Coordinates of C-alpha atoms in Angstrom, one line a residue:
M1136 CA -0.1 0.0 -0.1
N1137 CA 1.2 3.6 -0.6
G1138 CA 2.7 5.2 2.3
L1139 CA 0.5 8.0 2.4
L1140 CA -2.7 6.0 2.3
A1141 CA -1.2 3.7 4.9
Q1142 CA -0.6 6.8 7.2
L1143 CA -4.0 8.2 6.5
L1144 CA -5.6 4.9 7.3
A1145 CA -3.7 4.4 10.5
L1146 CA -4.8 8.1 11.6
S1147 CA -8.3 8.0 10.4
G1148 CA -9.3 4.6 8.8
V1149 CA -11.4 3.5 12.1
L1150 CA -13.1 7.0 12.6
Q1151 CA -16.9 7.0 12.5
C1152 CA -19.3 9.9 12.4
P1153 CA -21.9 10.0 15.4
E1154 CA -25.2 11.2 15.2
G1155 CA -25.1 14.8 14.2
V1156 CA -22.1 15.0 12.3
P1157 CA -22.3 14.7 8.6
Q1158 CA -20.0 12.7 6.7
E1159 CA -18.5 15.6 4.7
R1160 CA -16.9 16.7 8.1
L1161 CA -14.7 13.4 8.1
D1162 CA -13.9 13.6 4.6
D1163 CA -12.6 17.3 5.4
A1164 CA -10.6 16.1 8.1
R1165 CA -8.9 13.3 6.0
R1166 CA -8.2 16.0 3.4
L1167 CA -6.4 18.1 6.0
L1168 CA -4.7 15.4 7.5
T1169 CA -3.5 14.2 4.1
A1170 CA -2.2 18.1 3.3
S1171 CA -0.3 18.0 6.5
L1172 CA 1.3 14.6 6.1
V1173 CA 2.6 15.4 2.6
Q1174 CA 3.9 18.7 4.0
Q1175 CA 5.9 16.9 6.7
N1176 CA 7.3 14.4 4.4
P1177 CA 7.0 15.2 0.7
T1178 CA 8.4 11.8 0.0
L1179 CA 5.1 10.2 0.6
L1180 CA 4.3 11.6 -3.0
P1181 CA 3.4 10.4 -5.9
L1182 CA 0.0 9.2 -4.4
Q1183 CA -0.5 5.7 -5.8
P1184 CA -3.8 4.2 -6.6
D1185 CA -5.0 1.5 -4.4
A1186 CA -8.3 -0.4 -5.1
S1187 CA -8.2 -1.6 -1.4
V1188 CA -8.7 1.7 -0.2
P1189 CA -12.5 2.8 0.0
D1190 CA -13.3 5.7 -2.6
S1191 CA -14.2 8.5 -0.2
I1192 CA -10.6 8.0 1.6
R1193 CA -8.8 8.1 -1.8
Q1194 CA -10.7 11.1 -3.0
A1195 CA -9.9 13.0 0.3
A1196 CA -6.4 12.1 -0.2
Q1197 CA -6.3 13.2 -3.6
A1198 CA -7.7 16.6 -2.5
G1199 CA -5.2 16.9 0.4
V1200 CA -2.4 16.6 -2.0
A1201 CA -3.7 19.4 -4.0
Q1202 CA -4.2 21.5 -0.8
A1203 CA -0.4 20.7 0.6
A1204 CA 0.7 22.2 -2.8
A1205 CA -1.2 25.2 -2.5
L1206 CA -0.2 25.7 1.2
T1207 CA 3.4 25.2 0.3
A1208 CA 3.0 27.7 -2.6
A1209 CA 1.6 30.3 -0.1
G1210 CA 4.3 29.6 2.6
V1211 CA 1.8 28.3 4.9
R1212 CA 2.5 25.1 7.0
L1213 CA -0.2 23.0 8.6
R1214 CA -0.3 21.0 11.3
F1215 CA -2.7 18.8 13.5
V1216 CA -3.5 17.7 16.9
R1217 CA -5.5 14.8 17.6
Q1218 CA -7.0 14.8 21.0
P1219 CA -10.1 13.7 23.0
Y1220 CA -13.3 15.5 22.4
L1221 CA -13.6 18.6 24.4
A1222 CA -10.4 17.9 26.3
A1223 CA -8.2 20.5 27.9
A1224 CA -6.2 22.6 25.3
T1225 CA -2.5 21.2 24.8
D1226 CA -1.7 23.6 22.1
P1227 CA -1.3 27.1 22.7
G1228 CA -2.1 27.9 18.9
L1229 CA -5.3 29.1 17.9
A1230 CA -6.7 26.4 15.3
T1231 CA -7.8 27.4 12.1
Q1232 CA -10.3 24.5 11.9
V1233 CA -11.6 22.1 14.6
L1234 CA -13.4 18.8 13.3
G1235 CA -15.4 16.5 15.0
P1236 CA -16.3 14.8 17.2
F1237 CA -15.7 11.3 15.6
I1238 CA -15.9 7.8 17.1
D1239 CA -12.4 6.3 17.5
G1240 CA -11.9 2.6 17.4
D1241 CA -12.4 2.0 21.2
G1242 CA -15.6 3.9 21.0
S1243 CA -14.4 7.1 22.7
F1244 CA -14.9 10.5 20.9
I1245 CA -12.0 12.5 19.4
E1246 CA -11.7 15.8 17.6
L1247 CA -8.8 17.1 15.2
H1248 CA -7.4 20.3 15.4
F1249 CA -5.5 22.1 12.5
F1250 CA -3.4 25.0 13.0
E1251 CA -1.7 26.9 10.1
S1252 CA 1.7 28.9 10.5
L1253 CA 1.8 32.6 10.3
A1254 CA 3.9 35.3 8.7
M1255 CA 5.8 36.7 11.4
R1256 CA 9.1 39.0 11.9
S1257 CA 11.8 37.3 14.2
L1258 CA 14.2 39.2 16.5
L1259 CA 17.3 37.1 16.3
L1260 CA 20.2 37.5 18.8
T1261 CA 23.7 37.0 17.3
F1262 CA 26.5 35.7 19.2
P1263 CA 29.8 37.2 18.4
F1264 CA 32.7 34.8 17.2
V1265 CA 30.6 31.7 17.2
N1266 CA 28.3 32.4 14.4
G1267 CA 25.4 31.4 16.1
R1268 CA 21.8 32.9 16.2
E1269 CA 18.7 32.5 18.6
V1270 CA 15.2 33.4 18.0
L1271 CA 14.2 35.6 20.9
L1272 CA 11.0 36.9 19.7
R1273 CA 8.3 36.7 17.0
L1274 CA 6.4 39.6 16.3
P1275 CA 3.5 40.5 14.0
L1276 CA 4.6 41.1 10.5
E1277 CA 3.3 44.7 10.6
T1278 CA 5.7 45.6 13.6
A1279 CA 7.0 49.2 12.5
G1280 CA 10.1 50.8 13.4
D1281 CA 11.2 54.5 14.0
A1282 CA 13.7 56.0 11.5
V1283 CA 16.5 55.1 13.4
L1284 CA 15.3 51.3 14.5
R1285 CA 15.4 51.9 18.0
S1286 CA 11.9 52.0 19.0
F1287 CA 9.4 49.5 17.5
T1288 CA 5.3 49.7 17.8
I1289 CA 3.6 46.4 17.7
P1290 CA 0.2 46.2 16.5
A1291 CA -2.4 43.7 17.8
G1292 CA -1.8 40.2 16.7
T1293 CA 0.6 37.2 18.1
V1294 CA 3.7 37.5 20.1
L1295 CA 5.9 34.5 20.9
I1296 CA 8.5 35.0 23.7
G1297 CA 11.3 32.8 24.2
A1298 CA 10.8 31.0 27.7
R1299 CA 14.2 31.6 29.3
L1300 CA 13.6 35.4 28.9
L1301 CA 10.9 35.0 31.4
V1302 CA 12.3 32.0 33.4
H1303 CA 16.0 31.1 33.5
G1304 CA 17.0 27.6 31.7
V1305 CA 13.6 27.1 30.4
A1306 CA 13.4 26.0 26.7
G1307 CA 10.7 26.8 24.2
H1308 CA 8.4 29.9 23.7
V1309 CA 5.2 31.3 25.2
A1310 CA 2.3 32.6 22.8
L1311 CA 0.0 35.2 23.6
Q1312 CA -2.4 37.3 21.9
V1313 CA -2.0 41.2 22.3
D1314 CA -3.8 44.3 21.8
G1315 CA -0.7 46.4 21.0
G1316 CA 2.9 47.0 22.4
T1317 CA 6.4 48.5 22.0
I1318 CA 10.1 47.3 22.0
D1319 CA 12.8 49.5 22.5
F1320 CA 16.9 49.0 21.9
G1321 CA 19.6 50.6 23.5
F1322 CA 21.3 50.6 20.0
P1323 CA 19.4 50.3 16.6
A1324 CA 18.4 46.8 15.2
H1325 CA 19.4 45.4 11.9
P1326 CA 17.1 44.4 9.5
V1327 CA 18.3 40.7 8.0
G1328 CA 17.9 40.9 4.2
G1329 CA 14.5 41.3 2.9
S1330 CA 12.8 38.8 5.4
G1331 CA 11.6 41.7 7.6
D1332 CA 13.3 40.1 10.5
L1333 CA 15.5 41.9 12.9
E1334 CA 18.9 41.2 14.5
I1335 CA 20.7 42.7 17.5
V1336 CA 24.1 41.4 19.1
E1337 CA 24.7 40.3 22.4
G1338 CA 25.0 43.1 24.6
N1339 CA 22.1 45.5 23.3
P1340 CA 19.8 46.1 25.9
W1341 CA 16.0 46.1 25.0
T1342 CA 12.6 46.3 26.6
L1343 CA 9.5 44.5 25.6
N1344 CA 6.2 46.2 26.6
L1345 CA 2.6 44.2 25.7
Q1346 CA -0.9 44.9 26.4
P1347 CA -2.3 41.2 26.4
R1348 CA -5.5 40.6 24.5
A1349 CA -8.7 41.3 26.5
A1350 CA -11.1 38.3 26.7
P1351 CA -14.4 38.7 25.0
V1352 CA -16.9 40.4 27.2
A1353 CA -19.5 38.4 28.9
S1354 CA -22.5 37.4 26.9
D1355 CA -26.5 36.8 28.1
A1356 CA -26.7 33.7 26.1
G1357 CA -25.0 30.4 25.8
G1358 CA -23.4 28.6 29.0
D1359 CA -20.7 29.1 31.5
G1360 CA -18.0 30.0 29.0
N1361 CA -20.3 32.7 27.7
A1362 CA -21.1 34.1 31.0
L1363 CA -17.5 34.6 31.9
A1364 CA -16.0 37.9 32.6
L1365 CA -12.3 37.6 32.7
R1366 CA -9.7 40.2 33.8
L1367 CA -6.1 40.0 32.6
P1368 CA -3.2 41.9 33.5
T1369 CA -2.9 45.4 31.6
R1370 CA 0.8 44.9 31.0
L1371 CA 3.4 42.4 30.6
V1372 CA 7.1 43.8 30.7
V1373 CA 10.2 41.6 29.4
R1374 CA 13.6 43.0 29.8
S1375 CA 16.9 41.6 28.4
N1376 CA 18.8 42.7 31.6
G1377 CA 16.1 42.1 34.3
P1378 CA 13.2 40.0 35.4
A1379 CA 9.9 39.9 33.6
S1380 CA 7.0 41.7 35.3
V1381 CA 3.4 42.2 35.0
E1382 CA 0.9 45.2 35.9
G1383 CA -2.9 45.4 36.6
P1384 CA -5.2 43.1 38.4
I1385 CA -6.5 39.5 37.4
A1386 CA -10.3 38.6 37.7
I1387 CA -12.7 35.9 37.1
E1388 CA -16.4 36.7 37.4
G1389 CA -19.6 35.2 36.1
F1390 CA -18.9 31.6 37.6
G1391 CA -19.9 31.9 41.2
S1392 CA -18.7 34.6 43.4
A1393 CA -16.1 37.3 42.0
L1394 CA -12.3 36.3 42.2
R1395 CA -10.2 39.4 42.0
F1396 CA -6.5 39.9 42.9
E1397 CA -4.6 42.9 42.9
T1398 CA -0.9 42.1 43.2
P1399 CA 1.6 40.3 41.1
L1400 CA 4.1 38.6 43.6
G1401 CA 7.3 38.8 41.8
A1402 CA 9.1 37.0 38.7
P1403 CA 7.5 34.3 37.0
V1404 CA 8.3 30.7 37.3
A1405 CA 7.8 27.3 35.1
A1406 CA 4.9 25.3 36.1
D1407 CA 4.0 22.1 34.0
S1408 CA 3.3 23.3 30.4
D1409 CA 3.0 27.2 31.2
I1410 CA 4.9 30.2 32.5
V1411 CA 2.9 31.6 35.6
F1412 CA 2.9 34.9 37.5
A1413 CA 1.6 34.3 41.1
Y1414 CA -1.0 37.2 42.4
G1415 CA -2.1 38.1 46.0
D1416 CA -4.1 40.6 48.0
G1417 CA -7.3 39.5 46.8
A1418 CA -10.3 37.0 47.3
T1419 CA -10.1 34.8 50.4
T1420 CA -13.1 32.7 49.7
W1421 CA -15.2 31.5 46.6
A1422 CA -18.6 30.0 46.7
I1423 CA -21.1 28.8 43.9
D1424 CA -24.7 28.3 44.1
G1425 CA -26.0 27.9 40.8
H1426 CA -25.0 28.9 37.2
R1427 CA -25.8 28.3 33.6
S1428 CA -24.8 24.6 32.9
A1429 CA -27.2 22.3 31.5
L1430 CA -25.5 19.4 32.9
L1431 CA -24.4 20.5 36.5
A1432 CA -25.8 22.6 39.3
L1433 CA -22.6 23.2 41.5
R1434 CA -23.1 24.3 45.0
G1435 CA -20.2 24.8 47.6
E1436 CA -17.8 27.3 49.4
C1437 CA -14.1 27.0 49.4
S1438 CA -11.2 28.8 50.6
V1439 CA -8.6 30.4 48.2
M1440 CA -5.2 29.1 48.4
N1441 CA -3.3 31.0 45.5
A1442 CA -4.0 32.4 42.0
L1443 CA -1.9 33.2 38.9
W1444 CA -1.7 34.2 35.5
A1445 CA -0.4 31.7 33.2
L1446 CA 1.0 32.0 29.5
P1447 CA 0.9 28.5 27.6
L1448 CA 4.6 27.4 26.6
T1449 CA 5.2 25.4 23.5
R1450 CA 8.6 23.6 22.4
L1451 CA 7.6 23.7 18.9
P1452 CA 9.7 25.4 16.3
P1453 CA 8.7 29.1 16.6
Q1454 CA 7.9 29.3 12.9
E1455 CA 5.4 26.4 13.1
V1456 CA 3.1 27.7 15.9
G1457 CA 0.9 30.2 14.4
A1458 CA -1.5 32.4 15.8
A1459 CA -1.7 32.2 19.7
A1460 CA -5.2 31.3 21.2
H1461 CA -5.6 33.8 23.8
G1462 CA -4.1 36.4 26.0
G1463 CA -3.2 34.0 28.7
S1464 CA -5.4 32.4 31.5
V1465 CA -6.3 33.0 35.0
G1466 CA -6.1 30.2 37.5
V1467 CA -7.2 29.9 41.2
A1468 CA -6.4 26.8 43.5
L1469 CA -9.3 26.5 46.1
K1470 CA -9.5 24.3 49.3
G1471 CA -12.9 23.1 50.0
S1472 CA -15.5 20.8 48.1
V1473 CA -18.2 21.3 45.5
S1474 CA -21.2 19.2 44.7
S1475 CA -24.1 18.9 42.4
P1476 CA -27.0 16.8 41.1
I1477 CA -26.7 15.1 37.6
E1478 CA -29.0 16.4 35.2
A1479 CA -29.0 13.0 33.2
G1480 CA -30.2 11.1 36.1
P1481 CA -30.8 10.5 40.2
G1482 CA -27.6 10.8 42.2
R1483 CA -24.7 13.4 43.1
L1484 CA -21.3 14.0 42.3
S1485 CA -18.8 15.9 44.5
G1486 CA -15.3 17.1 44.3
R1487 CA -12.7 18.0 46.4
D1488 CA -10.2 21.0 46.3
P1489 CA -10.9 22.4 42.7
V1490 CA -8.7 24.2 40.6
L1491 CA -10.5 26.8 38.6
F1492 CA -8.8 28.0 34.9
A1493 CA -10.5 30.7 32.7
N1494 CA -9.6 32.3 29.3
A1495 CA -10.8 33.5 26.3
D1496 CA -11.8 30.2 25.4
G1497 CA -13.9 29.1 28.2
L1498 CA -13.6 27.8 31.8
E1499 CA -12.7 24.6 33.4
L1500 CA -13.0 23.2 37.0
R1501 CA -11.1 20.2 37.8
C1502 CA -10.6 18.2 41.0
R1503 CA -8.3 15.4 41.6
Q1504 CA -10.5 13.4 43.8
G1505 CA -14.2 13.4 44.2
D1506 CA -17.1 10.7 45.3
A1507 CA -20.3 9.9 43.5
S1508 CA -23.9 8.4 44.5
A1509 CA -25.2 8.5 41.2
R1510 CA -26.7 5.6 38.9
L1511 CA -27.6 5.9 35.2
A1512 CA -30.0 3.5 33.2
L1513 CA -29.4 3.9 29.6
S1514 CA -31.9 3.3 26.8
Q1515 CA -31.7 0.8 24.2
W1516 CA -33.1 -1.8 22.2
E1517 CA -35.1 -4.1 24.3
P1518 CA -34.3 -6.4 25.8
A1519 CA -30.6 -5.1 26.1
R1520 CA -29.9 -2.9 29.1
T1521 CA -26.8 -0.9 30.4
D1522 CA -26.4 0.4 33.9
I1523 CA -24.1 2.6 35.2
D1524 CA -22.9 3.3 38.6
L1525 CA -20.8 6.3 38.8
G1526 CA -19.3 6.0 42.5
P1527 CA -18.5 5.5 45.0
V1528 CA -14.9 6.9 44.5
L1529 CA -13.9 9.3 41.7
K1530 CA -10.2 9.5 40.9
S1531 CA -10.5 12.8 39.0
L1532 CA -13.5 15.1 38.2
R1533 CA -13.7 17.8 35.4
Y1534 CA -16.2 20.3 34.1
A1535 CA -15.5 22.5 31.4
S1536 CA -17.7 24.9 29.3
R1537 CA -16.3 26.5 26.0
R1538 CA -17.5 29.9 24.8
D1539 CA -20.0 29.4 22.3
A1540 CA -19.7 25.7 22.1
A1541 CA -20.0 22.6 24.3
E1542 CA -19.8 21.7 27.8
I1543 CA -18.7 18.4 29.4
V1544 CA -18.6 16.5 32.8
S1545 CA -16.1 13.7 32.7
A1546 CA -14.5 11.7 35.6
T1547 CA -12.6 8.4 36.4
G1548 CA -14.2 6.0 38.4
G1549 CA -17.6 3.8 38.7
R1550 CA -18.8 0.5 37.1
L1551 CA -20.7 -0.6 34.2
R1552 CA -22.9 -3.4 33.7
T1553 CA -24.7 -4.3 30.3
R1554 CA -26.8 -7.1 29.3
W1555 CA -26.9 -7.9 25.5
D1556 CA -30.2 -9.3 24.0
L1557 CA -28.0 -11.7 21.6
P1558 CA -26.1 -13.8 22.0
R1559 CA -27.5 -16.0 24.5
D1560 CA -26.0 -18.9 26.5
A1561 CA -27.4 -22.4 26.6
A1562 CA -29.9 -21.7 29.2
G1563 CA -31.2 -18.5 27.4
A1564 CA -29.5 -15.9 29.5
P1565 CA -27.9 -13.0 27.7
F1566 CA -24.2 -12.6 28.1
G1567 CA -23.2 -9.3 29.4
C1568 CA -20.3 -7.3 30.6
D1569 CA -19.3 -6.0 34.1
A1570 CA -16.4 -3.6 33.8
E1571 CA -14.7 -0.9 35.7
L1572 CA -14.9 2.7 34.2
D1573 CA -11.7 4.0 33.5
H1574 CA -13.3 7.1 32.0
W1575 CA -16.9 8.4 31.4
S1576 CA -18.2 11.7 30.2
L1577 CA -21.6 13.4 29.6
M1578 CA -21.7 16.4 27.0
V1579 CA -24.2 18.7 25.7
E1580 CA -23.3 20.7 22.6
A1581 CA -24.4 24.3 21.8
Q1582 CA -27.4 22.9 19.6
G1583 CA -28.6 21.1 22.5
L1584 CA -27.5 17.7 21.4
R1585 CA -26.2 15.3 24.3
R1586 CA -23.7 12.8 24.1
M1587 CA -22.2 10.1 26.5
A1588 CA -18.8 8.2 26.3
L1589 CA -17.8 5.4 28.4
V1590 CA -14.5 3.6 28.5
G1591 CA -14.6 0.5 30.8
S1592 CA -12.0 -2.5 31.5
V1593 CA -12.6 -5.8 32.7
S1594 CA -9.5 -7.0 34.9
S1595 CA -10.2 -10.7 34.8
L1596 CA -12.9 -13.1 33.0
P1597 CA -14.0 -16.0 35.0
T1598 CA -14.2 -19.6 33.0
R1599 CA -17.5 -20.7 32.6
R1600 CA -18.9 -23.3 30.5
H1601 CA -22.3 -22.1 28.6
G1602 CA -22.9 -24.5 26.3
L1603 CA -21.3 -27.2 23.8
V1604 CA -20.6 -26.1 19.9
L1605 CA -20.4 -29.5 17.7
Q1606 CA -18.4 -29.2 14.7
N1607 CA -19.6 -31.0 11.4
A1608 CA -22.5 -32.2 13.2
Y1609 CA -25.8 -32.9 11.2
L1610 CA -29.1 -33.6 13.0
S1611 CA -32.1 -34.9 11.1

């Protein structure tokens, strides 16, 4: 089989469209996957015909090859991220297309995020005597300098900042959307050929001032992601010869009681996949008693442990990141518990010591531990039956609401019991499945369509004799 078709089949051959997702969306995903694969490895061409591959996949591959050529001619690189449906973002980029949900081979929902590279101006640091260069910053292409090239005005757009400029020794870059800014040099910067890039030598001091992109205003329609009113710092200052700093308060409003913090607490630190600025001098408690979710009605009161502003970190080559997703996230760690009835059935869920994250895309509430006393019965064809016990112990609990999009409740823990109508054993009883729930999720999309995903496992299967099969036996 042609290598390109083999890779496309490995990525998408088992994917299916669930209720409410047209087949054309999967065709589009395969087209874009093909374009990305070809750009990553042009030796996969030419595309060889293969009658064993379904027509729809071959046609999508052919369209993808043509799109790869068009993107390459335009100087655009396409990449993709395959992740669980409505999972927490793992990429700091702004996806140009998000396609899904699709049903994967194990029955779970996945979605595909596609990102296009962005033409930008690089600030290059040159090291004398060693003929080396480092990409310090990536700035909007329209960034303009004064007559002597010592002061530059940065328009609204995406800025990439070398992570080591924020925290010593950290590799990669942070990406954020800005409403504008400036960069000033001690000595003039030098243009690099006709590329638009700028070059400075080591020892040339500079200061970068940025205004992080304000989050969208809250709206009356939609779920919790739309009700969110988020406040970000008014300024981020990065210096070549001193620590980075931020100015202005951060706040989360519209989801429970307001959380506002006035004072940055010093230099940033690296934490997991973010660079974070700690904040203090603010709210000491948080309470919630109802909100806009169609899945939960959270109630509880917690103490505030700490708060921060986080910038997403990427270790992709800076030329491949593309547009940034937002102007950073506000995170608040809480001590206490929240609980809620489940809209899908009787019972309750609760989570301990939640962490709340919010940005322009929406909000997430995560608990590492929780418990449940909820049971759900799924309606299927008669006489098949599935019963779900979501408790008693939850190893994780997550609630997320995307702006203008779907919301999800997911957790790890519980049990699943299914009894199918066919096949049956020799005594006429249906075969079944009794499994531990590795993961479950309840979802509601913006149009009101509801979905549920269950992934279970059986640690051991008892050996039982259900009957005999006689080979080559004929009865008359």
